[in-house]
Amino acid sequence: MNDLEIVIGLEVHTQVKTESKIFCACSTKFESPPNTNICPVCCGYPGVLPVFNEKVLSLALKVSCALNCNINKDIYFERKSYFYPDLPKNYQISQYKMPLGEKGYLEISTGRKIIINRVHMEEDAGKLIHKDNYSLVDFNRTGTPLLEIVSDPDIHSPQEAYDYLNSMKLLLIYIGVSDCDMEKGSLRCDANVSLRKKGAAKLGIRVELKNMNTFNGVRAALEYEVKRQSKVINKGENVVQETRLWDFQKLKTVVMRTKSDAHDYRYFPEPDLLNFCVSDELIESVKKSVGELPLEKKRRFMKNYDILEKEINVLISYPWLSKFFEEIILFYPKAKDVCNWLIGPFLEQVNNLDNGFSAVKISAENFSKIVKFFSEGKLNNLGAKKVLALGLTTNEDIDSIIEREKLVQVSDHEELLKFVEEVISSNPKAVQEYLEGKQKSIMFLVGQVMKNTRGKANPKVAKDILERRIQI
Ligand code: ADP
Ligand code: MG
Ligand code: ZN
């Protein structure tokens, strides 16, 4: 294996966010009843004419710009012909000779820039639902706008492929082009992999891998395939060029078809759509709309805030969260404290909401007060979490929540002393154990004070007082 180099190229299909399909006015809504979002155009009736959805162009341009591609301004579509029951027209409208974007790159988390070969627009096919001894077809998906993003054979390990996919997904989400939900089919990936002797000029014979439903699946399938191919090569045999399917239950790849059944798609220009030229104004305005990309944001955060890289990774992995973070520190500039509360209790509570971030109502200012009150000792950890839970989806004023729920932390010695005395006298065993050196007992006693004060005591102060009283 050591003298072999791994070569991987990835083909990503992503559904771009539009209300209607790419060549007709049908809705792209997910989970509509089968065959309700269809019309003569997307069902390929004779004599109908497709009309190109302009929104697809601007979203595709945005991706091409964010991936640093050269833009082919002359747009024309081609027909890719093949027969399949989920393809009512028997051809798919796609771009072939002149993809919208060419020769760009995607920078991944290691800093490597993976070369992007092409970005092109096309329409999706329908969906087959296989039952015991018959199959059903749902054409709702036919004509859904897709972008195909193809990398050069420029990826050199399964882990790098995994990094590429995560970086691609985050970029697409950041620029607002796709929700990249693999479960809904809005992001899919095929992988091509080959091995060659290190330093060899020619690429090795490749295998195409399909049917991976998660990024982990892509990485696992590639790892399996690298091992399989290296065994073949080490035996002195040749890898067979073929398409293999990932079996995620057996954790292996199995042959789907060999090169001999390779398709000839008979591409030719789509006669029903006009060629047109993208204006420089549109390209310029799309370029401006791209905004800060995830890695740029990460670098800026690393430079400006005293937060660990792994914490910044969490912040930037949710565009919404990183924006909220920067809004909060306008009110309370201790970035580290704000970050801890965001990626800790806040995320935990948001994950329990049905609608995630979209259900969050708390304002940046209100959130900043929770962090501030906690840092200054007005609220203890429990109290702050409770205030957060109460304000998260209501945005009720934090001061009034604290007052209503009587959550102000008790740090006052006189007041806590009463509770401490009581806990000491009612827990003689724990006190004795502590005196005999069992450190854990003190935490038990602190816990009792917390319980008796209904969580309001300042645990640090309570511990101090306990220690001093017991030593006396
Ligand atoms: P196809 O026509 O089968 O789609 P492409 O030339 O478009 O083939 O390539 C598909 C993907 O396969 C691209 O991502 C490309 O980088 C990758 N690829 C091509 N040749 C190899 C190879 N020998 N090893 C690994 N990946 C390859
Ligand atoms: Mg291809
Ligand atoms: Zn339609």
Tab-separated table of N, CA and C in Angstrom, residues 134-214:
chain	number	residue	atom	x	y	z
A	134	TYR	N	-44.084	-5.218	-7.453
A	134	TYR	CA	-44.385	-4.147	-8.404
A	134	TYR	C	-43.680	-2.887	-7.942
A	135	SER	N	-43.628	-1.879	-8.814
A	135	SER	CA	-42.991	-0.613	-8.448
A	135	SER	C	-43.912	0.547	-8.774
A	136	LEU	N	-43.781	1.607	-8.009
A	136	LEU	CA	-44.593	2.805	-8.223
A	136	LEU	C	-43.663	3.940	-8.616
A	137	VAL	N	-44.190	4.907	-9.352
A	137	VAL	CA	-43.341	6.027	-9.719
A	137	VAL	C	-43.998	7.344	-9.306
A	138	ASP	N	-43.190	8.210	-8.695
A	138	ASP	CA	-43.643	9.525	-8.256
A	138	ASP	C	-42.847	10.566	-9.044
A	139	PHE	N	-43.566	11.355	-9.863
A	139	PHE	CA	-42.877	12.334	-10.722
A	139	PHE	C	-42.711	13.707	-10.064
A	140	ASN	N	-43.090	13.827	-8.777
A	140	ASN	CA	-42.939	15.141	-8.128
A	140	ASN	C	-41.521	15.690	-8.251
A	141	ARG	N	-40.547	14.820	-8.212
A	141	ARG	CA	-39.148	15.279	-8.258
A	141	ARG	C	-38.662	15.636	-9.664
A	142	THR	N	-39.330	15.123	-10.692
A	142	THR	CA	-38.817	15.385	-12.047
A	142	THR	C	-38.819	16.878	-12.305
A	143	GLY	N	-37.700	17.362	-12.781
A	143	GLY	CA	-37.610	18.793	-13.080
A	143	GLY	C	-37.182	19.634	-11.890
A	144	THR	N	-36.866	18.985	-10.764
A	144	THR	CA	-36.308	19.730	-9.625
A	144	THR	C	-34.919	20.235	-10.029
A	145	PRO	N	-34.608	21.520	-9.756
A	145	PRO	CA	-33.307	22.032	-10.207
A	145	PRO	C	-32.136	21.473	-9.398
A	146	LEU	N	-31.142	21.004	-10.107
A	146	LEU	CA	-29.942	20.469	-9.461
A	146	LEU	C	-28.710	21.173	-9.999
A	147	LEU	N	-27.691	21.215	-9.155
A	147	LEU	CA	-26.364	21.570	-9.636
A	147	LEU	C	-25.510	20.340	-9.494
A	148	GLU	N	-24.727	20.049	-10.517
A	148	GLU	CA	-23.743	18.984	-10.380
A	148	GLU	C	-22.388	19.657	-10.222
A	149	ILE	N	-21.715	19.318	-9.148
A	149	ILE	CA	-20.409	19.910	-8.864
A	149	ILE	C	-19.381	18.776	-8.893
A	150	VAL	N	-18.486	18.835	-9.850
A	150	VAL	CA	-17.542	17.721	-10.061
A	150	VAL	C	-16.131	18.175	-9.712
A	151	SER	N	-15.478	17.417	-8.861
A	151	SER	CA	-14.088	17.775	-8.517
A	151	SER	C	-13.136	17.110	-9.501
A	152	ASP	N	-11.935	17.637	-9.606
A	152	ASP	CA	-10.877	16.934	-10.330
A	152	ASP	C	-10.461	15.717	-9.501
A	153	PRO	N	-9.757	14.776	-10.102
A	153	PRO	CA	-9.219	13.671	-9.288
A	153	PRO	C	-8.063	14.197	-8.430
A	154	ASP	N	-8.416	14.990	-7.447
A	154	ASP	CA	-7.445	15.805	-6.718
A	154	ASP	C	-7.535	15.577	-5.212
A	155	ILE	N	-8.272	14.544	-4.833
A	155	ILE	CA	-8.470	14.255	-3.404
A	155	ILE	C	-7.668	12.990	-3.105
A	156	HIS	N	-6.950	12.980	-1.974
A	156	HIS	CA	-5.980	11.899	-1.811
A	156	HIS	C	-6.155	10.991	-0.603
A	157	SER	N	-7.294	11.085	0.061
A	157	SER	CA	-7.600	10.088	1.097
A	157	SER	C	-9.102	10.123	1.370
A	158	PRO	N	-9.632	9.024	1.914
A	158	PRO	CA	-11.057	9.023	2.270
A	158	PRO	C	-11.367	10.159	3.257
A	159	GLN	N	-10.442	10.436	4.171
A	159	GLN	CA	-10.669	11.516	5.135
A	159	GLN	C	-10.728	12.872	4.436
A	160	GLU	N	-9.896	13.043	3.424
A	160	GLU	CA	-9.913	14.307	2.694
A	160	GLU	C	-11.233	14.457	1.924
A	161	ALA	N	-11.754	13.331	1.434
A	161	ALA	CA	-13.051	13.359	0.747
A	161	ALA	C	-14.139	13.783	1.728
A	162	TYR	N	-14.046	13.267	2.930
A	162	TYR	CA	-15.015	13.592	3.987
A	162	TYR	C	-14.948	15.089	4.321
A	163	ASP	N	-13.735	15.591	4.429
A	163	ASP	CA	-13.514	17.012	4.708
A	163	ASP	C	-14.078	17.871	3.560
A	164	TYR	N	-13.804	17.448	2.331
A	164	TYR	CA	-14.312	18.163	1.148
A	164	TYR	C	-15.838	18.259	1.193
A	165	LEU	N	-16.493	17.123	1.514
A	165	LEU	CA	-17.959	17.117	1.526
A	165	LEU	C	-18.505	18.020	2.620
A	166	ASN	N	-17.901	17.955	3.799
A	166	ASN	CA	-18.366	18.830	4.880
A	166	ASN	C	-18.141	20.293	4.536
A	167	SER	N	-16.989	20.605	3.936
A	167	SER	CA	-16.703	21.995	3.575
A	167	SER	C	-17.661	22.469	2.489
A	168	MET	N	-17.954	21.584	1.533
A	168	MET	CA	-18.882	21.938	0.452
A	168	MET	C	-20.273	22.211	1.013
A	169	LYS	N	-20.719	21.321	1.890
A	169	LYS	CA	-22.060	21.470	2.462
A	169	LYS	C	-22.179	22.786	3.230
A	170	LEU	N	-21.174	23.061	4.047
A	170	LEU	CA	-21.224	24.283	4.850
A	170	LEU	C	-21.229	25.517	3.946
A	171	LEU	N	-20.422	25.468	2.894
A	171	LEU	CA	-20.380	26.603	1.958
A	171	LEU	C	-21.742	26.801	1.291
A	172	LEU	N	-22.361	25.716	0.853
A	172	LEU	CA	-23.657	25.831	0.173
A	172	LEU	C	-24.733	26.367	1.114
A	173	ILE	N	-24.651	25.941	2.363
A	173	ILE	CA	-25.615	26.436	3.348
A	173	ILE	C	-25.356	27.918	3.631
A	174	TYR	N	-24.079	28.286	3.794
A	174	TYR	CA	-23.731	29.682	4.086
A	174	TYR	C	-24.220	30.641	3.019
A	175	ILE	N	-24.034	30.255	1.749
A	175	ILE	CA	-24.421	31.201	0.707
A	175	ILE	C	-25.915	31.096	0.388
A	176	GLY	N	-26.616	30.238	1.150
A	176	GLY	CA	-28.076	30.205	1.061
A	176	GLY	C	-28.606	29.584	-0.211
A	177	VAL	N	-27.826	28.672	-0.804
A	177	VAL	CA	-28.222	28.117	-2.089
A	177	VAL	C	-28.978	26.794	-1.939
A	178	SER	N	-28.670	26.067	-0.876
A	178	SER	CA	-29.293	24.752	-0.704
A	178	SER	C	-29.374	24.446	0.777
A	179	ASP	N	-30.363	23.620	1.177
A	179	ASP	CA	-30.362	23.244	2.594
A	179	ASP	C	-29.539	21.967	2.812
A	180	CYS	N	-29.089	21.361	1.720
A	180	CYS	CA	-28.156	20.223	1.805
A	180	CYS	C	-28.629	19.122	2.735
A	181	ASP	N	-29.926	18.839	2.704
A	181	ASP	CA	-30.464	17.813	3.575
A	181	ASP	C	-30.390	16.466	2.845
A	182	MET	N	-29.474	15.610	3.271
A	182	MET	CA	-29.285	14.347	2.552
A	182	MET	C	-30.513	13.455	2.657
A	183	GLU	N	-31.231	13.583	3.777
A	183	GLU	CA	-32.424	12.756	3.929
A	183	GLU	C	-33.500	13.122	2.926
A	184	LYS	N	-33.548	14.389	2.543
A	184	LYS	CA	-34.551	14.818	1.563
A	184	LYS	C	-33.990	14.754	0.142
A	185	GLY	N	-32.786	14.240	0.020
A	185	GLY	CA	-32.200	14.110	-1.316
A	185	GLY	C	-31.671	15.415	-1.874
A	186	SER	N	-31.550	16.457	-1.040
A	186	SER	CA	-31.074	17.719	-1.606
A	186	SER	C	-29.539	17.802	-1.627
A	187	LEU	N	-28.874	16.735	-1.207
A	187	LEU	CA	-27.429	16.615	-1.420
A	187	LEU	C	-27.119	15.132	-1.615
A	188	ARG	N	-26.443	14.816	-2.704
A	188	ARG	CA	-26.079	13.420	-2.973
A	188	ARG	C	-24.658	13.388	-3.493
A	189	CYS	N	-23.998	12.274	-3.310
A	189	CYS	CA	-22.605	12.216	-3.743
A	189	CYS	C	-22.250	10.854	-4.329
A	190	ASP	N	-21.589	10.871	-5.471
A	190	ASP	CA	-20.961	9.673	-6.024
A	190	ASP	C	-19.461	9.886	-5.938
A	191	ALA	N	-18.735	8.794	-5.741
A	191	ALA	CA	-17.284	8.938	-5.588
A	191	ALA	C	-16.566	8.055	-6.597
A	192	ASN	N	-15.484	8.560	-7.144
A	192	ASN	CA	-14.633	7.777	-8.051
A	192	ASN	C	-13.278	7.614	-7.392
A	193	VAL	N	-12.774	6.389	-7.406
A	193	VAL	CA	-11.497	6.172	-6.715
A	193	VAL	C	-10.612	5.208	-7.501
A	194	SER	N	-9.325	5.535	-7.514
A	194	SER	CA	-8.349	4.655	-8.156
A	194	SER	C	-7.049	4.733	-7.369
A	195	LEU	N	-6.163	3.802	-7.649
A	195	LEU	CA	-4.826	3.819	-7.035
A	195	LEU	C	-3.800	3.851	-8.160
A	196	ARG	N	-2.660	4.441	-7.879
A	196	ARG	CA	-1.563	4.370	-8.846
A	196	ARG	C	-0.241	4.383	-8.080
A	197	LYS	N	0.795	3.905	-8.744
A	197	LYS	CA	2.127	3.948	-8.136
A	197	LYS	C	2.474	5.400	-7.844
A	198	LYS	N	3.035	5.653	-6.677
A	198	LYS	CA	3.421	7.034	-6.346
A	198	LYS	C	4.324	7.595	-7.425
A	199	GLY	N	4.048	8.799	-7.855
A	199	GLY	CA	4.883	9.436	-8.865
A	199	GLY	C	4.469	9.115	-10.294
A	200	ALA	N	3.557	8.140	-10.472
A	200	ALA	CA	3.136	7.789	-11.835
A	200	ALA	C	2.386	8.967	-12.456
A	201	ALA	N	2.563	9.155	-13.767
A	201	ALA	CA	1.918	10.284	-14.423
A	201	ALA	C	0.472	9.951	-14.769
A	202	LYS	N	0.232	8.688	-15.099
A	202	LYS	CA	-1.106	8.309	-15.549
A	202	LYS	C	-2.001	7.927	-14.375
A	203	LEU	N	-3.277	8.252	-14.486
A	203	LEU	CA	-4.218	7.844	-13.444
A	203	LEU	C	-4.459	6.345	-13.520
A	204	GLY	N	-4.775	5.760	-12.368
A	204	GLY	CA	-5.104	4.334	-12.345
A	204	GLY	C	-6.527	4.098	-12.847
A	205	ILE	N	-6.887	2.815	-12.903
A	205	ILE	CA	-8.253	2.480	-13.361
A	205	ILE	C	-9.222	2.760	-12.219
A	206	ARG	N	-10.296	3.485	-12.548
A	206	ARG	CA	-11.169	3.933	-11.456
A	206	ARG	C	-12.419	3.079	-11.304
A	207	VAL	N	-12.920	3.132	-10.081
A	207	VAL	CA	-14.200	2.511	-9.769
A	207	VAL	C	-15.116	3.622	-9.306
A	208	GLU	N	-16.362	3.567	-9.776
A	208	GLU	CA	-17.330	4.574	-9.327
A	208	GLU	C	-18.166	3.965	-8.212
A	209	LEU	N	-18.354	4.732	-7.126
A	209	LEU	CA	-19.124	4.236	-5.985
A	209	LEU	C	-20.420	5.022	-5.861
A	210	LYS	N	-21.517	4.298	-5.676
A	210	LYS	CA	-22.818	4.951	-5.529
A	210	LYS	C	-23.521	4.440	-4.287
A	211	ASN	N	-24.638	5.083	-3.985
A	211	ASN	CA	-25.515	4.599	-2.924
A	211	ASN	C	-25.016	4.880	-1.506
A	212	MET	N	-24.221	5.928	-1.342
A	212	MET	CA	-23.812	6.292	0.011
A	212	MET	C	-24.756	7.402	0.476
A	213	ASN	N	-25.399	7.173	1.625
A	213	ASN	CA	-26.427	8.141	2.044
A	213	ASN	C	-25.949	9.152	3.069
A	214	THR	N	-24.731	8.981	3.537
A	214	THR	CA	-24.187	9.920	4.510
A	214	THR	C	-22.711	10.165	4.162
